[in-house]
Tab-separated table of C-alpha atoms in Angstrom:
chain	number	residue	atom	x	y	z
A	66	MET	CA	-61.602	48.427	-46.125
A	67	THR	CA	-59.364	46.227	-43.571
A	68	PRO	CA	-62.404	42.566	-43.433
A	69	VAL	CA	-61.278	43.403	-39.789
A	70	LEU	CA	-63.176	46.222	-39.011
A	71	GLU	CA	-66.194	44.991	-39.837
A	72	ALA	CA	-67.000	44.066	-36.529
A	73	LEU	CA	-67.154	48.092	-36.037
A	74	LYS	CA	-70.406	47.825	-37.130
A	75	ARG	CA	-71.464	44.700	-35.239
A	76	GLY	CA	-70.534	46.180	-32.430
A	77	TYR	CA	-67.193	45.444	-31.888
A	78	ALA	CA	-64.124	47.700	-29.845
A	79	ILE	CA	-60.506	47.187	-32.290
A	80	ALA	CA	-58.187	47.077	-31.215
A	81	SER	CA	-55.274	47.489	-33.684
A	82	ILE	CA	-51.489	46.671	-32.026
A	83	ASN	CA	-48.238	46.786	-33.002
A	84	TYR	CA	-45.523	45.480	-31.767
A	85	ARG	CA	-41.738	44.430	-32.098
A	86	LEU	CA	-40.931	43.171	-35.139
A	87	SER	CA	-37.728	41.050	-36.725
A	88	GLY	CA	-35.805	43.220	-37.974
A	89	GLU	CA	-35.897	45.292	-33.845
A	90	ALA	CA	-36.574	41.985	-31.381
A	91	ILE	CA	-36.510	38.723	-31.734
A	92	PHE	CA	-39.088	36.352	-31.136
A	93	PRO	CA	-40.012	37.081	-27.439
A	94	ALA	CA	-40.765	40.825	-27.731
A	95	GLN	CA	-43.237	39.939	-30.503
A	96	ILE	CA	-45.372	38.424	-27.426
A	97	PHE	CA	-44.547	40.570	-24.661
A	98	ASP	CA	-45.760	42.538	-26.416
A	99	VAL	CA	-49.223	41.159	-27.986
A	100	LYS	CA	-49.560	40.629	-23.896
A	101	ALA	CA	-48.740	43.712	-22.818
A	102	ALA	CA	-51.359	45.085	-24.916
A	103	ILE	CA	-54.206	42.996	-24.104
A	104	ARG	CA	-53.456	43.842	-19.549
A	105	PHE	CA	-53.220	47.065	-21.018
A	106	ILE	CA	-56.563	46.637	-23.035
A	107	ARG	CA	-57.948	45.253	-19.318
A	108	ALA	CA	-56.536	47.964	-17.299
A	109	ASN	CA	-58.076	50.155	-19.162
A	110	ALA	CA	-61.805	48.564	-20.141
A	111	LYS	CA	-64.020	51.041	-17.283
A	112	LYS	CA	-62.388	54.301	-19.545
A	113	TYR	CA	-62.881	52.842	-23.135
A	114	GLN	CA	-65.955	51.634	-22.186
A	115	LEU	CA	-64.960	47.929	-23.133
A	116	ASN	CA	-65.668	44.659	-21.753
A	117	PRO	CA	-62.174	42.727	-19.418
A	118	ASP	CA	-64.108	40.262	-19.745
A	119	LYS	CA	-64.929	39.250	-23.539
A	120	ILE	CA	-61.127	39.304	-25.514
A	121	ALA	CA	-60.303	38.276	-29.578
A	122	THR	CA	-57.531	38.347	-30.457
A	123	TRP	CA	-57.692	37.980	-34.613
A	124	GLY	CA	-54.628	38.237	-36.755
A	125	GLY	CA	-53.644	36.973	-40.778
A	126	SER	CA	-50.353	35.526	-41.004
A	127	ALA	CA	-47.736	36.762	-38.641
A	128	GLY	CA	-49.963	38.542	-37.342
A	129	GLY	CA	-52.507	34.716	-37.300
A	130	HIS	CA	-49.014	33.396	-35.434
A	131	LEU	CA	-49.744	36.269	-32.868
A	132	ALA	CA	-53.664	35.115	-32.059
A	133	ALA	CA	-52.431	32.385	-31.989
A	134	MET	CA	-49.313	32.614	-29.310
A	135	ALA	CA	-51.246	34.450	-27.399
A	136	GLY	CA	-54.511	31.584	-26.743
A	137	THR	CA	-52.861	29.064	-26.818
A	138	THR	CA	-49.909	30.588	-23.904
A	139	GLY	CA	-52.165	32.298	-21.349
A	140	GLY	CA	-50.547	31.611	-18.115
A	141	VAL	CA	-46.953	30.805	-19.681
A	142	ALA	CA	-45.564	33.434	-17.844
A	143	ALA	CA	-41.740	32.569	-19.606
A	144	LEU	CA	-43.297	34.603	-22.395
A	145	GLU	CA	-44.809	37.823	-20.425
A	146	ASP	CA	-42.750	40.395	-20.544
A	147	LEU	CA	-45.595	42.184	-17.570
A	148	THR	CA	-42.669	44.707	-16.601
A	149	LEU	CA	-43.617	46.347	-19.722
A	150	GLY	CA	-46.763	47.891	-18.229
A	151	ASN	CA	-50.593	46.874	-16.320
A	152	ALA	CA	-48.352	43.093	-14.522
A	153	ASN	CA	-51.557	42.902	-12.108
A	154	GLU	CA	-53.507	41.704	-15.068
A	155	SER	CA	-54.559	38.783	-17.695
A	156	SER	CA	-52.818	38.668	-20.684
A	157	ARG	CA	-55.836	35.428	-21.268
A	158	VAL	CA	-58.872	35.838	-24.382
A	159	GLN	CA	-61.484	34.346	-24.571
A	160	ALA	CA	-61.139	33.779	-28.101
A	161	VAL	CA	-59.056	33.109	-31.700
A	162	VAL	CA	-59.129	33.834	-35.100
A	163	ASP	CA	-55.922	32.213	-36.803
A	164	TRP	CA	-55.864	33.255	-40.310
A	165	PHE	CA	-52.703	31.090	-42.785
A	166	GLY	CA	-50.082	31.282	-39.752
A	167	PRO	CA	-46.941	29.516	-39.387
A	168	ILE	CA	-47.199	27.463	-36.861
A	169	ASN	CA	-44.231	25.513	-36.299
A	170	PHE	CA	-41.264	27.147	-38.680
A	171	ASN	CA	-39.908	23.227	-38.916
A	172	THR	CA	-42.408	21.542	-41.293
A	173	MET	CA	-42.797	24.409	-43.586
A	174	ASP	CA	-39.960	23.316	-45.797
A	175	LEU	CA	-40.728	19.654	-46.219
A	176	GLN	CA	-44.806	20.810	-46.576
A	177	PHE	CA	-43.642	23.163	-49.624
A	178	LYS	CA	-41.616	20.138	-51.220
A	179	ALA	CA	-44.488	18.036	-51.151
A	180	SER	CA	-46.937	20.160	-52.561
A	181	GLY	CA	-45.441	22.194	-54.697
A	182	LYS	CA	-47.585	24.788	-53.952
A	183	GLY	CA	-44.335	26.975	-52.356
A	184	ARG	CA	-40.803	27.627	-52.284
A	185	ALA	CA	-38.894	25.613	-49.680
A	186	ASP	CA	-37.049	28.926	-48.827
A	187	HIS	CA	-37.104	28.644	-45.082
A	188	ASP	CA	-34.747	26.927	-43.585
A	189	GLU	CA	-32.355	30.023	-45.404
A	190	ALA	CA	-30.986	31.494	-42.119
A	191	ASN	CA	-32.953	35.440	-43.837
A	192	SER	CA	-36.196	33.530	-43.764
A	193	PRO	CA	-38.392	35.201	-42.127
A	194	GLU	CA	-38.401	32.732	-39.453
A	195	SER	CA	-34.925	32.394	-39.032
A	196	LEU	CA	-34.630	36.356	-39.120
A	197	LEU	CA	-37.329	36.076	-35.704
A	198	VAL	CA	-35.801	33.376	-32.942
A	199	GLY	CA	-32.641	35.699	-34.622
A	200	LYS	CA	-30.480	31.929	-35.873
A	201	LYS	CA	-30.872	29.619	-38.990
A	202	ILE	CA	-33.903	27.885	-37.965
A	203	THR	CA	-32.135	24.509	-38.499
A	204	GLU	CA	-29.396	25.529	-36.013
A	205	ALA	CA	-32.155	26.589	-33.268
A	206	GLN	CA	-34.891	23.164	-32.708
A	207	ASP	CA	-35.160	24.282	-29.020
A	208	LEU	CA	-36.664	27.907	-29.962
A	209	VAL	CA	-39.284	27.185	-32.691
A	210	ALA	CA	-40.636	25.163	-30.945
A	211	LYS	CA	-40.593	27.867	-28.352
A	212	ALA	CA	-41.554	29.481	-31.056
A	213	SER	CA	-44.908	27.337	-31.825
A	214	PRO	CA	-48.386	28.266	-30.617
A	215	ALA	CA	-48.933	24.425	-31.024
A	216	SER	CA	-45.756	23.687	-28.444
A	217	TYR	CA	-48.361	25.032	-25.184
A	218	ILE	CA	-51.253	23.891	-26.047
A	219	THR	CA	-53.642	23.026	-22.545
A	220	ARG	CA	-57.261	22.183	-22.082
A	221	ASP	CA	-58.527	25.616	-20.453
A	222	ASP	CA	-56.894	27.299	-24.156
A	223	PRO	CA	-59.989	28.940	-25.110
A	224	PRO	CA	-61.667	28.398	-28.734
A	225	PHE	CA	-60.867	28.210	-32.063
A	226	PHE	CA	-61.835	29.582	-35.409
A	227	ILE	CA	-59.412	29.265	-37.715
A	228	GLN	CA	-58.479	29.786	-42.069
A	229	HIS	CA	-56.176	29.199	-44.938
A	230	GLY	CA	-56.265	29.549	-48.904
A	231	THR	CA	-55.674	25.933	-50.211
A	232	ALA	CA	-52.941	27.354	-53.140
A	233	ASP	CA	-51.418	29.731	-50.738
A	234	GLN	CA	-47.623	30.188	-51.392
A	235	LEU	CA	-46.162	31.839	-48.429
A	236	VAL	CA	-47.932	29.329	-45.378
A	237	PRO	CA	-48.147	26.035	-46.224
A	238	PHE	CA	-52.193	25.342	-46.134
A	239	GLU	CA	-51.022	22.356	-43.989
A	240	GLN	CA	-49.854	24.576	-41.515
A	241	SER	CA	-52.504	24.901	-40.510
A	242	VAL	CA	-54.082	21.889	-41.232
A	243	ASP	CA	-52.022	20.366	-38.809
A	244	PHE	CA	-52.909	22.774	-35.954
A	245	ALA	CA	-56.747	22.291	-36.366
A	246	LYS	CA	-55.591	18.298	-35.084
A	247	ILE	CA	-53.112	18.785	-32.999
A	248	LEU	CA	-55.510	21.663	-30.677
A	249	THR	CA	-59.280	19.154	-31.695
A	250	ALA	CA	-57.103	16.228	-29.954
A	251	LYS	CA	-56.961	17.996	-26.927
A	252	LEU	CA	-59.601	21.460	-27.157
A	253	GLY	CA	-62.649	18.408	-29.057
A	254	LYS	CA	-64.965	19.469	-31.622
A	255	LYS	CA	-66.729	22.132	-30.232
A	256	LYS	CA	-63.660	24.693	-28.972
A	257	VAL	CA	-61.659	23.961	-32.936
A	258	GLN	CA	-63.165	25.839	-36.773
A	259	PHE	CA	-61.208	24.931	-39.656
A	260	ILE	CA	-61.956	26.382	-43.003
A	261	PRO	CA	-60.273	25.764	-46.139
A	262	LEU	CA	-60.982	28.479	-48.185
A	263	GLU	CA	-60.457	26.446	-51.814
A	264	GLY	CA	-58.494	27.584	-53.789
A	265	ALA	CA	-57.240	31.085	-52.121
A	266	LYS	CA	-53.723	32.283	-52.118
A	267	HIS	CA	-52.518	33.680	-48.929
A	268	GLY	CA	-54.402	36.426	-48.078
A	269	GLY	CA	-56.749	37.722	-50.586
A	270	PRO	CA	-60.546	38.765	-50.933
A	271	ALA	CA	-61.889	34.924	-50.202
A	272	PHE	CA	-61.544	36.206	-46.872
A	273	GLY	CA	-62.626	39.422	-46.651
A	274	THR	CA	-66.444	38.500	-48.877
A	275	PRO	CA	-69.676	39.371	-46.501
A	276	GLU	CA	-70.331	35.037	-47.025
A	277	ASN	CA	-66.618	34.448	-45.100
A	278	LEU	CA	-67.489	37.248	-43.049
A	279	ALA	CA	-70.356	36.016	-41.162
A	280	LYS	CA	-69.258	32.644	-40.631
A	281	VAL	CA	-66.215	34.854	-37.997
A	282	PHE	CA	-68.600	36.760	-36.602
A	283	VAL	CA	-70.732	33.221	-35.337
A	284	PHE	CA	-68.078	32.144	-34.018
A	285	LEU	CA	-67.088	34.849	-32.117
A	286	ASP	CA	-70.809	36.452	-31.810
A	287	LYS	CA	-71.096	32.757	-29.886
A	288	LEU	CA	-68.509	33.838	-27.149
A	289	LEU	CA	-68.093	37.542	-26.402
A	290	LYS	CA	-72.058	38.879	-26.922
């Protein structure tokens, strides 16, 4: 069972949203779609018996990146396509759970070269990150910055819960280490919780254990219940 579905047993509603992949559209189409989904949820909260004031994003890997983007870009008009619907609704969220999301595409290869835990091939033209921004990332520094959740952090951002496996072979563990430090510096220690999962790779069973999920729900319960 997908770990997130455990939330159903704890009284939460779950919306599993779709977004355009890099083969369909380049950034920022993906965050446009995420925010359109959040606006849709708010606009239809009464219909589906949801609380429009208590919304969190939760994702892993690319989903972690987008969950974090939604958290740090509340109110950033350039990352909102209101033509996708419900233009009068807010796309802000009240909490973020980021599982091993890439944050700064520029540093991924440097981090893998230093740690030796993964292939330093993210700077290549056919890497997922280059395909996302539509150019080789080493030739698109402005786009790389725009695609980084760390570029938009402001003091009114919601609390973050971040987890990352120390042996991640696809997204460097240091991505979350650095992101947590930047968030903490700007939001304060009370709004940022970073938990390394020792020996865990890119996802896997360590994230979905009852003990680990209990930590996630302690975080969410404080903010959403």
